[in-house]
CSV table of C-alpha atoms in Angstrom, one decimal:
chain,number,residue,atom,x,y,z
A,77,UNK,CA,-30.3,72.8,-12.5
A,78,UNK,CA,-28.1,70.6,-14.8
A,79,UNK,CA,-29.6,67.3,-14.4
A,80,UNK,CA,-26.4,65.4,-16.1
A,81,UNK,CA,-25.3,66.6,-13.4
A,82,UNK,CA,-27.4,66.1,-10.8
A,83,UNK,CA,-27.4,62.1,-12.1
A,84,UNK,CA,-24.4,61.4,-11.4
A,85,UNK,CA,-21.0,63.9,-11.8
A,86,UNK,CA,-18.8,60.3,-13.6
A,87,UNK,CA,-15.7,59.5,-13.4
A,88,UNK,CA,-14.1,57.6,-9.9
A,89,UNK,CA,-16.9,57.3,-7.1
A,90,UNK,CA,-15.7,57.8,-3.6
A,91,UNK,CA,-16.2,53.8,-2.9
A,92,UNK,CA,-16.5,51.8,-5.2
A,93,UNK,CA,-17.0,48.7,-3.1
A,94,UNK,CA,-19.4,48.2,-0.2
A,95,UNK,CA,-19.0,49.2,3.4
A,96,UNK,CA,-18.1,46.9,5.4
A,97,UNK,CA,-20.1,44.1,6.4
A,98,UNK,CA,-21.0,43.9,10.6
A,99,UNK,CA,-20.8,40.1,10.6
A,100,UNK,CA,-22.5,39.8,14.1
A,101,UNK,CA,-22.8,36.1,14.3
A,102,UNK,CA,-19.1,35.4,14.5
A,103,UNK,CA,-16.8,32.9,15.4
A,104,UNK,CA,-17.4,33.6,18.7
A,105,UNK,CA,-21.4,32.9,18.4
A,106,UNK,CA,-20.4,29.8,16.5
A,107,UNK,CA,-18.1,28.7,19.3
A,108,UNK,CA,-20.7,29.2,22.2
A,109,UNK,CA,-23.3,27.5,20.3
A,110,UNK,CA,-21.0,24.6,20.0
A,111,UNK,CA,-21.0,24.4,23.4
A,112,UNK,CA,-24.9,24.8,23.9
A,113,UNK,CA,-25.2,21.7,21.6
A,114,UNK,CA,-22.0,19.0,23.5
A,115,UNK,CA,-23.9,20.2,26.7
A,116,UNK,CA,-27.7,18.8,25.8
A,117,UNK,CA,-25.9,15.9,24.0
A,118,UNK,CA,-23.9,15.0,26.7
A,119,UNK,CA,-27.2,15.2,29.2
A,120,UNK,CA,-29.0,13.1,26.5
A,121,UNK,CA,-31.4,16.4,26.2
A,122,UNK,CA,-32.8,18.3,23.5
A,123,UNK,CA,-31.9,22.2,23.9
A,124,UNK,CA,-34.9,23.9,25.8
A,125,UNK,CA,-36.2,27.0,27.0
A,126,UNK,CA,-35.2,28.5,30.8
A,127,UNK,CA,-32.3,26.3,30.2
A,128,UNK,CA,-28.7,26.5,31.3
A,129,UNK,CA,-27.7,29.5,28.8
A,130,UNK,CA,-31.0,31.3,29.1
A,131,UNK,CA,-29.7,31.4,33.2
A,132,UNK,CA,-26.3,32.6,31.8
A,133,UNK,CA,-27.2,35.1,29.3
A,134,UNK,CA,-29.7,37.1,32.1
A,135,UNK,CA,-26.8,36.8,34.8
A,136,UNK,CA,-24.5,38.5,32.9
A,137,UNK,CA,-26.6,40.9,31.3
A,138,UNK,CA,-27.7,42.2,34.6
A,139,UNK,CA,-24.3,42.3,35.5
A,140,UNK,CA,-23.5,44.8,32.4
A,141,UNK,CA,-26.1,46.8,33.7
A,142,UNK,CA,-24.9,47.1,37.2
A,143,UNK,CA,-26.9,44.3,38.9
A,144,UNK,CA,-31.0,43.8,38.4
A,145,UNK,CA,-33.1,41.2,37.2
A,146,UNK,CA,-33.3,40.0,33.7
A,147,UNK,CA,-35.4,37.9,31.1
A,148,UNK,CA,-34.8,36.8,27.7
A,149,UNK,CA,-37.8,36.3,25.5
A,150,UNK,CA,-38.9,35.9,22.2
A,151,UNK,CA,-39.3,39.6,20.9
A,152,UNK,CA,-38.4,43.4,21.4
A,153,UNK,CA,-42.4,44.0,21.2
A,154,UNK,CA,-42.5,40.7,23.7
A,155,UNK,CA,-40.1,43.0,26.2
A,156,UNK,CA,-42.5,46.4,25.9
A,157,UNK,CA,-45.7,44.2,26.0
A,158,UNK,CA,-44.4,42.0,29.5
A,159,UNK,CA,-43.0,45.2,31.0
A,160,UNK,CA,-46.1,46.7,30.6
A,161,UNK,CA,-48.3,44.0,31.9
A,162,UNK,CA,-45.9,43.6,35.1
A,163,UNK,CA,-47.0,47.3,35.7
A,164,UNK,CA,-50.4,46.2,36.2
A,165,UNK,CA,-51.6,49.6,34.7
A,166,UNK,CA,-55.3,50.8,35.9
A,167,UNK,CA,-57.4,49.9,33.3
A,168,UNK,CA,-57.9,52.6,30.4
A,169,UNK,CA,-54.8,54.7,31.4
A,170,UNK,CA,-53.2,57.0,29.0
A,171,UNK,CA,-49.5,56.2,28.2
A,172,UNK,CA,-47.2,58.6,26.7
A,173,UNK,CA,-45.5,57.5,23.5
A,174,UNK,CA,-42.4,59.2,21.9
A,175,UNK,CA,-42.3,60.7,18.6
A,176,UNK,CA,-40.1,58.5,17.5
A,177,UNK,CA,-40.4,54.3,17.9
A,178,UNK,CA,-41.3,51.2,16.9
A,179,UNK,CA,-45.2,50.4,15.8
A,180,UNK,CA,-45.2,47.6,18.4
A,181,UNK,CA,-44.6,50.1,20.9
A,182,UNK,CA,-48.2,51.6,20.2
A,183,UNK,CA,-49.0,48.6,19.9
A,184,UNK,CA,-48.6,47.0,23.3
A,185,UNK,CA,-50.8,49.7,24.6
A,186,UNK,CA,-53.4,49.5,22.6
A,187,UNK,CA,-53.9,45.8,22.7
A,188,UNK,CA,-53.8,46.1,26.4
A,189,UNK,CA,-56.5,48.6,26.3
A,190,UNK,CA,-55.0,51.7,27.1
A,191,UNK,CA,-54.9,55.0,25.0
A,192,UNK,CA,-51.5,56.0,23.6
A,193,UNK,CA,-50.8,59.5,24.0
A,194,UNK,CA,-48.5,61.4,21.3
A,195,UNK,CA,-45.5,63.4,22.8
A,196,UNK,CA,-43.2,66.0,20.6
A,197,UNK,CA,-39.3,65.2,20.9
A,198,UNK,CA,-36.7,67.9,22.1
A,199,UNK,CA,-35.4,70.5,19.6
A,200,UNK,CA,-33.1,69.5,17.1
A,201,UNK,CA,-33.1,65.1,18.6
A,202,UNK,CA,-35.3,62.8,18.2
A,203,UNK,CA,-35.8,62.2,22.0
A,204,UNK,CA,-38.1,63.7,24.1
A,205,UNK,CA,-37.8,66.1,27.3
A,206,UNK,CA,-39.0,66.3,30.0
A,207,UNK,CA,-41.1,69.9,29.3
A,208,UNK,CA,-42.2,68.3,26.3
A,209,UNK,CA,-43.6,64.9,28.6
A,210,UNK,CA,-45.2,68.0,31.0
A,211,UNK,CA,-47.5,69.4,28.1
A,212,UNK,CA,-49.2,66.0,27.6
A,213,UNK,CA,-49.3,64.5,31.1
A,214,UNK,CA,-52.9,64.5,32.6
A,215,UNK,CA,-54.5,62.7,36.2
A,216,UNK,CA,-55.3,59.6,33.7
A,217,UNK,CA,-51.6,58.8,32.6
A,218,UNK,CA,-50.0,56.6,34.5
A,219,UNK,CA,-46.9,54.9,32.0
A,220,UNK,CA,-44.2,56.9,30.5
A,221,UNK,CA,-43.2,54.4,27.6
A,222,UNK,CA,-39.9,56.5,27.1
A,223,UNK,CA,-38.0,55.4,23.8
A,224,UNK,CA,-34.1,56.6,23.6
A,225,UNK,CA,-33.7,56.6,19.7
A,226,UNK,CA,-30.8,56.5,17.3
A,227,UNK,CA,-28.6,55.4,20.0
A,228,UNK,CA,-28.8,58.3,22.2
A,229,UNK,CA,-29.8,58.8,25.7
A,230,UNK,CA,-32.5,60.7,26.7
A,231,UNK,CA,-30.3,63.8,28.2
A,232,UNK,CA,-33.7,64.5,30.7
A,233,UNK,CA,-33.7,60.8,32.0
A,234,UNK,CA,-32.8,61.7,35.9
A,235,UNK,CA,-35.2,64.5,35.6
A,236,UNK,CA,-37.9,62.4,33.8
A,237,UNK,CA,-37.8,59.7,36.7
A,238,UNK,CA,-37.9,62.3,39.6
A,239,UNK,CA,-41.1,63.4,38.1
A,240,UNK,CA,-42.6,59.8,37.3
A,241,UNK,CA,-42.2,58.7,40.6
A,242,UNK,CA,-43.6,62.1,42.1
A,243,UNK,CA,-46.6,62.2,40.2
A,244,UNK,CA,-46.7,58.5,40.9
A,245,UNK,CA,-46.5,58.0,37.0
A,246,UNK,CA,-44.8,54.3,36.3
A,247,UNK,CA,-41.4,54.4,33.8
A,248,UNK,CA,-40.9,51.8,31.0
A,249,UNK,CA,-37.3,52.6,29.1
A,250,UNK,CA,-37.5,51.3,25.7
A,251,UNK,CA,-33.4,51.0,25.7
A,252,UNK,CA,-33.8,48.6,21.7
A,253,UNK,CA,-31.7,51.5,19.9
A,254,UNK,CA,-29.7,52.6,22.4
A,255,UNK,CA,-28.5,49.4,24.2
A,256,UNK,CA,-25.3,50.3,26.6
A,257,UNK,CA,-26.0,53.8,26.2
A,258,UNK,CA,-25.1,56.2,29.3
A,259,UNK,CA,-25.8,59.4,31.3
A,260,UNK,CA,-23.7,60.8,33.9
A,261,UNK,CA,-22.0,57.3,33.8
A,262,UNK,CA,-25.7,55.2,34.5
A,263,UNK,CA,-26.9,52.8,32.0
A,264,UNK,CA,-30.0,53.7,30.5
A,265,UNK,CA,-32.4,51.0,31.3
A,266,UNK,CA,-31.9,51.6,34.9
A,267,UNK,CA,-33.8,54.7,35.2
A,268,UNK,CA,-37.2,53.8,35.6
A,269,UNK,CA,-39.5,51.2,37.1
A,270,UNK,CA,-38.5,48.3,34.1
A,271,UNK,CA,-37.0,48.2,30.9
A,272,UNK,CA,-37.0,46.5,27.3
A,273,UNK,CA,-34.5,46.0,25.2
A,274,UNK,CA,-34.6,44.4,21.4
A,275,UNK,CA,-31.5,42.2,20.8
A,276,UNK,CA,-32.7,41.3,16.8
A,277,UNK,CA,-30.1,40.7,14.8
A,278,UNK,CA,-29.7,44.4,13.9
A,279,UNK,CA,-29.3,45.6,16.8
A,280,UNK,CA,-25.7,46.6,18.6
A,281,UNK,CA,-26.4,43.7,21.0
A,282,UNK,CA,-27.6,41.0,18.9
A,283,UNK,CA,-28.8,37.6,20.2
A,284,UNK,CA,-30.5,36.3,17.2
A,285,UNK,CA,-33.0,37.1,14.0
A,286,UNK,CA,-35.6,38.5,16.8
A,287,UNK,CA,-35.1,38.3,20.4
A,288,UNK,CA,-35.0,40.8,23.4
A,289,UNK,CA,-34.8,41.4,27.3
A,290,UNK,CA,-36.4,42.6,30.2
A,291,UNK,CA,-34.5,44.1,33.1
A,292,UNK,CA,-35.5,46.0,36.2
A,293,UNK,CA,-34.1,46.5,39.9
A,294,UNK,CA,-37.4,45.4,42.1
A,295,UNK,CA,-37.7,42.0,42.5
A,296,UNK,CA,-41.5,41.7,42.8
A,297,UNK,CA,-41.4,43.6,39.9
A,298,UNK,CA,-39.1,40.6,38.3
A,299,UNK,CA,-41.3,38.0,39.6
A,300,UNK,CA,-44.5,39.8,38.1
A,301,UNK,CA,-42.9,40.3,34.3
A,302,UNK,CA,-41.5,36.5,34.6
A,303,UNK,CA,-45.4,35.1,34.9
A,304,UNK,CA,-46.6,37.3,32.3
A,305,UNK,CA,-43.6,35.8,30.1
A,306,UNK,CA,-44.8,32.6,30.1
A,307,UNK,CA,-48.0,31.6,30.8
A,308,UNK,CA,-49.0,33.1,34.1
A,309,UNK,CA,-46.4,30.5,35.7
A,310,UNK,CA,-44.1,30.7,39.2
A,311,UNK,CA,-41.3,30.1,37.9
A,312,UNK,CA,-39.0,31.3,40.7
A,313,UNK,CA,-40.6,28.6,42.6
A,314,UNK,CA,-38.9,25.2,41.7
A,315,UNK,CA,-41.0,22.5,44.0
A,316,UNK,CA,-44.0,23.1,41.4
A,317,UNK,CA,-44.3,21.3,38.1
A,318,UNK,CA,-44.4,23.6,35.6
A,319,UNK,CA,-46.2,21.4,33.6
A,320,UNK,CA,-49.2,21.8,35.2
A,321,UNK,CA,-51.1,25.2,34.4
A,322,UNK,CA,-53.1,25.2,38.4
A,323,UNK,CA,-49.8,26.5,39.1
A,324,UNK,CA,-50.4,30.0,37.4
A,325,UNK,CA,-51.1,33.5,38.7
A,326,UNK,CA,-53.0,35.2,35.9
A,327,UNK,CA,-54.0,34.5,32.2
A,328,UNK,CA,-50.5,35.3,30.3
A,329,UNK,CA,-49.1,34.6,27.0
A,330,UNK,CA,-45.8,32.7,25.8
A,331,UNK,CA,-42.9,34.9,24.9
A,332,UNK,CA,-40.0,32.3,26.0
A,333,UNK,CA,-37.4,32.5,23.7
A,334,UNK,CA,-34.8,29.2,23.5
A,335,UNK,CA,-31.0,28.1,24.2
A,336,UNK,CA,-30.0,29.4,20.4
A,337,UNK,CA,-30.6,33.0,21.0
A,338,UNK,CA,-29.2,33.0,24.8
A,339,UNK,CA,-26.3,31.2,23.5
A,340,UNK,CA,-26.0,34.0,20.3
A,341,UNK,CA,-26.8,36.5,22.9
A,342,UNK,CA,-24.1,35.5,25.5
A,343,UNK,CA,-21.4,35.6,23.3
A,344,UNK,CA,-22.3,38.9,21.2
A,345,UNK,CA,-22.8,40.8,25.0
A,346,UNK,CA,-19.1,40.0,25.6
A,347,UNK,CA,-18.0,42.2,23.3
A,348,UNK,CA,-21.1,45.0,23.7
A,349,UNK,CA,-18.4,47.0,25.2
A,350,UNK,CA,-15.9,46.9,22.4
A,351,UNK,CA,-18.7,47.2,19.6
A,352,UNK,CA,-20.1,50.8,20.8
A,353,UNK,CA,-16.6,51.8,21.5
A,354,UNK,CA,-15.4,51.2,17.9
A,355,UNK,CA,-18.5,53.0,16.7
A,356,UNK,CA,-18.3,56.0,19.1
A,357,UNK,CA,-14.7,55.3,17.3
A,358,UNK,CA,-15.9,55.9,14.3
A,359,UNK,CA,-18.4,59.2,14.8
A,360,UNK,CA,-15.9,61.1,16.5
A,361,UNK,CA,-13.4,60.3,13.0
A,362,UNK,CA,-16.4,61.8,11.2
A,363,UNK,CA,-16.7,64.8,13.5
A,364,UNK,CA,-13.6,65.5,13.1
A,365,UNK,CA,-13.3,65.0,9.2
A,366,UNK,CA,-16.4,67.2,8.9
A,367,UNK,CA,-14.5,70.1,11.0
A,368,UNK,CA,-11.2,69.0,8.5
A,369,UNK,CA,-13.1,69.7,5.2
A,370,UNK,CA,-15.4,72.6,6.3
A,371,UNK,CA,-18.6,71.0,5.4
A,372,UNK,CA,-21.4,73.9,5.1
A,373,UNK,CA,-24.3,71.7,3.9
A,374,UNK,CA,-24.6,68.9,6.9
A,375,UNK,CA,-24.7,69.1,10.5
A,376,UNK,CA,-24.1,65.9,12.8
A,377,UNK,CA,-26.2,64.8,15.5
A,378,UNK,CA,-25.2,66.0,18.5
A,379,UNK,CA,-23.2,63.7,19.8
A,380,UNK,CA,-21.6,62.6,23.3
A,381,UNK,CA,-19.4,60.1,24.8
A,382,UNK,CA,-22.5,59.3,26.4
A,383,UNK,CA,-24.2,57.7,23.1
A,384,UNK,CA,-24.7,53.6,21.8
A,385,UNK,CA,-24.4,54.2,18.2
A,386,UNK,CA,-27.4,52.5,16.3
A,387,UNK,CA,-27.7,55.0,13.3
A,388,UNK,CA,-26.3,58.4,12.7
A,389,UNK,CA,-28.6,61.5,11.7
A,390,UNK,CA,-27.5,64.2,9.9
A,391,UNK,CA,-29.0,67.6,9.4
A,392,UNK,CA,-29.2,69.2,6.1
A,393,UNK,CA,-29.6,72.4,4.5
A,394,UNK,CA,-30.9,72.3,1.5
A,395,UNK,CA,-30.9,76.0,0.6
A,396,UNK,CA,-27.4,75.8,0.7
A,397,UNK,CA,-26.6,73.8,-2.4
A,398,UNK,CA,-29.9,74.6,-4.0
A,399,UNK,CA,-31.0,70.1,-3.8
A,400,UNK,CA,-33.8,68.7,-2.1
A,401,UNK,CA,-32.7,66.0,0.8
A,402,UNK,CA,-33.7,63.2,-1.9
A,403,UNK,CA,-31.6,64.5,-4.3
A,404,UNK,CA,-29.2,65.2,-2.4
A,405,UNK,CA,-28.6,61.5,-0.5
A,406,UNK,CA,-29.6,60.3,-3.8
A,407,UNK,CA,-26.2,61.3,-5.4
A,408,UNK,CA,-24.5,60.1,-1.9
A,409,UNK,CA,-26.0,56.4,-2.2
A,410,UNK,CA,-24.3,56.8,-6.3
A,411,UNK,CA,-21.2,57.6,-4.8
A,412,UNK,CA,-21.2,54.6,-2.3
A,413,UNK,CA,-22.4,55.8,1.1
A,414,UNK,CA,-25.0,53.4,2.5
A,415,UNK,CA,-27.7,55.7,4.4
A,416,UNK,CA,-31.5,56.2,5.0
A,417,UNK,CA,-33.2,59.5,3.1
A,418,UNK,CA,-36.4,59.0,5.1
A,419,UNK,CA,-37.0,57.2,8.2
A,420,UNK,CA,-40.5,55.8,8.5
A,421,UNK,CA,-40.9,54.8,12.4
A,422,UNK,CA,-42.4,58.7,12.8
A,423,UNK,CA,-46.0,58.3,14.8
A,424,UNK,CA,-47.5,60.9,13.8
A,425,UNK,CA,-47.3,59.5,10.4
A,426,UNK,CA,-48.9,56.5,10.5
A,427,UNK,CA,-52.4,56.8,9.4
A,428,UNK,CA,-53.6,53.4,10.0
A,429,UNK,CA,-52.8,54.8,14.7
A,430,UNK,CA,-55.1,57.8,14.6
A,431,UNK,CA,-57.6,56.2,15.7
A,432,UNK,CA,-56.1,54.8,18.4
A,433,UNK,CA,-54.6,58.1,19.7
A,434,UNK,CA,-55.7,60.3,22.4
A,435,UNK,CA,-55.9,63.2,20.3
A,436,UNK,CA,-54.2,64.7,16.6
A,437,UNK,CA,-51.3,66.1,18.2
A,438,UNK,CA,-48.7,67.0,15.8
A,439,UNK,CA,-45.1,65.9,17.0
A,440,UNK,CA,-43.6,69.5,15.3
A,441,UNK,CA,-40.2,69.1,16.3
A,442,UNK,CA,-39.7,65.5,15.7
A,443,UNK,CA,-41.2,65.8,11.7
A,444,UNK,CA,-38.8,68.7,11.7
A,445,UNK,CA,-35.9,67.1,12.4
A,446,UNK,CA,-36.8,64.2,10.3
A,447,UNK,CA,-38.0,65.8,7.3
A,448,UNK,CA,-34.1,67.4,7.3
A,449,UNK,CA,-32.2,65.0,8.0
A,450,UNK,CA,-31.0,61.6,6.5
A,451,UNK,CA,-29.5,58.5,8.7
A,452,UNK,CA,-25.8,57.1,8.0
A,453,UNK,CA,-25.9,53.5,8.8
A,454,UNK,CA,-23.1,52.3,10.6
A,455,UNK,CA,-21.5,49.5,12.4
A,456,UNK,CA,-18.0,48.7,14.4
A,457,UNK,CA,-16.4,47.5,11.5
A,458,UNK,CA,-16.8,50.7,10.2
A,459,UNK,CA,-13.0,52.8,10.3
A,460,UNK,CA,-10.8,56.1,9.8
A,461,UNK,CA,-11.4,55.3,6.0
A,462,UNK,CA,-15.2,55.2,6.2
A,463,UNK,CA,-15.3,58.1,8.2
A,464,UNK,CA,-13.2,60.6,5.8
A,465,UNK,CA,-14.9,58.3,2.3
A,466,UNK,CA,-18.2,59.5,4.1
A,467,UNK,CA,-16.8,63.2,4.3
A,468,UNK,CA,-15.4,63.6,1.0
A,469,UNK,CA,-18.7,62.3,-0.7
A,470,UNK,CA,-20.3,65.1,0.4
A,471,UNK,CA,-17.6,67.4,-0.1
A,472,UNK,CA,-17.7,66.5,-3.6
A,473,UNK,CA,-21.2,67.0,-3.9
A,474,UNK,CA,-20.4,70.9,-2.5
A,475,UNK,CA,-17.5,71.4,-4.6
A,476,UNK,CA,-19.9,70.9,-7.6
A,477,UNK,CA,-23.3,72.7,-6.3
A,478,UNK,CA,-20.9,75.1,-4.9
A,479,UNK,CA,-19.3,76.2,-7.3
């Protein structure tokens, strides 16, 4: 292998300035936190938490997902670790975790005292199935903590919640990377028994630098995650001072959030709609572009209309052009396209959990994928340009190794 080569081919690179920027915290956010701010002034009132835009951001948020319950709190980890306590699991229950998630997923189950047990993901995604869910389910689990990852939808979601509720299983969705996703037309996060949703400030609905929401259908089930999300305290009932802690139900930690992110929040949810469109947008530009320029070394994820775009894997085969993945995205990252060669929130990876699992399984599939695949990072403001600049980077790279 020529490594001159391999470093870098010279002359133009494919961009030569960065992508562009997402920009989340717009004029919009600016405008609505403006009017967070005249509102306590005008009331004489510092900005507080349960407040006026706290009420406003749940409202319409349940709205977008076709009527519910919701709370804002402080964290994504906050949502899993409140939606879990609502559940009021038996003690020492075994929850099935997805291959691929967040560490404060695990997390929330083992500082609750339950024993996290490792399922594989579905061939070829990073999302479970509902065979795969079968193989690990025993008479002691009693959560399905079900992640949809990289802003798809888990395609086995009806199937997944007939089966929870008839082995009297409880469902958490973990909706953080897939937020507005779809299946058949349904919202993901209304599938099971309560959901969680991150809204950081990465995320395609993004209320502030850490923030997220909880959201089911049941209203006991409401009333139950709104104690544990601050303090143990009945909040749906306003003739008590909530002042006074003799008016709690239960031991229960603090995860309010504030007026800021509600008010952030508000404003970036009104245009949820518009920002996975543009990116759907966008992925079906590079679908078609790979089709246009015959790429042989990547395959895309398989997408649908169905998908929240959070990230974008793509498969590759190395044997083709004779370059290991690193090498590989490494020239792509020279030639300007922003992307991730290795993606690190794999559980069966993390040494510091095995411990804390039920058993070694080995999530095969799901280190598979991941081991052949890099991640495009995207957002909305991402166009037709991106999409072919994306495309023609890697056909340059096949035109040389190719050849």
């Amino acid at each position: 292998m020529n490594k001159k080569k391999l470093a870098f081919f010279g002359g133009k690179k494919i961009r030569s300035t960065p992508m562009p920027a997402r920009k989340a915290f717009g004029k919009q956010e600016k405008k609505e936190l403006k009017k967070m701010l005249d509102y306590y002034e005008s009331k004489n009132e510092d900005p507080k938490y349960s407040g006026l835009w706290e009420s406003k951001f749940c409202n319409e948020f349940s709205k977008f997902m076709g009527g519910g319950y919701t709370d804002a709190v402080a964290t994504g980890t906050g949502a899993i670790y409140i939606g879990m306590k609502a559940l009021d699991l038996p003690k020492n229950s075994e929850v099935i975790i997805c291959p691929v998630t967040c560490s404060g997923n695990l997390s929330c189950i083992t500082e609750q005292g339950h024993t996290p047990v490792l399922v594989d993901s579905a061939l070829g995604s990073y999302n479970t199935s509902l065979s795969e869910i079968k193989k690990r389910v025993t008479k002691k689990t009693k959560l399905i903590q079900l992640t949809h990852a990289a802003g798809e939808p888990v395609n086995d979601i009806y199937k997944i919640s007939k089966f929870a509720k008839k082995n009297k299983i409880k469902l958490l969705e973990d909706c953080s990377q897939s937020i507005g996703a779809e299946v058949k037309g349904k919202k993901i996060g209304s599938f099971g028994d309560i959901s969680a949703f991150s809204t950081m400030y990465r995320k395609n609905l993004a209320a502030n630098s850490s923030s997220g929401l909880v959201f089911t259908k049941n209203k006991n089930l409401f009333r139950q995650a709104l104690a544990h999300a601050d303090r143990g305290k009945i909040l749906w009932d306003k003739r008590l001072d909530l002042r006074d802690p003799n008016y709690s139900l239960f031991p229960a930690l603090n995860w309010n959030t504030d007026e800021f992110s509600c008010a952030i929040g508000l404003a970036n949810l009104k245009r949820l709609k518009s920002t996975n469109s543009r990116r759907k947008k966008f992925l079906k530009n590079l679908l078609y572009f790979f089709k246009k320029y015959k790429i042989k070394s990547c395959k895309p994820y398989n997408f649908n209309n169905g998908f929240a775009p959070f990230y974008f894997p793509i498969f590759y085969e190395n044997k083709i052009l004779n370059l290991s993945k690193k090498q590989f995205t490494d020239i792509l990252i020279e030639e300007g396209i922003p992307l991730g060669w290795h993606y690190g929130c794999m559980v069966y990876d993390w040494k510091w959990a095995k411990k804390y699992m039920k058993d070694e399984f080995k999530s095969k599939n799901a280190i598979y994928y991941r081991d052949n695949c890099f991640h495009l990072y995207l957002n909305e403001n991402y166009g037709t340009k991106e999409a072919t600049e994306v495309v023609k980077a890697i056909k340059k790279i096949e035109n040389i190794y190719l050849s």
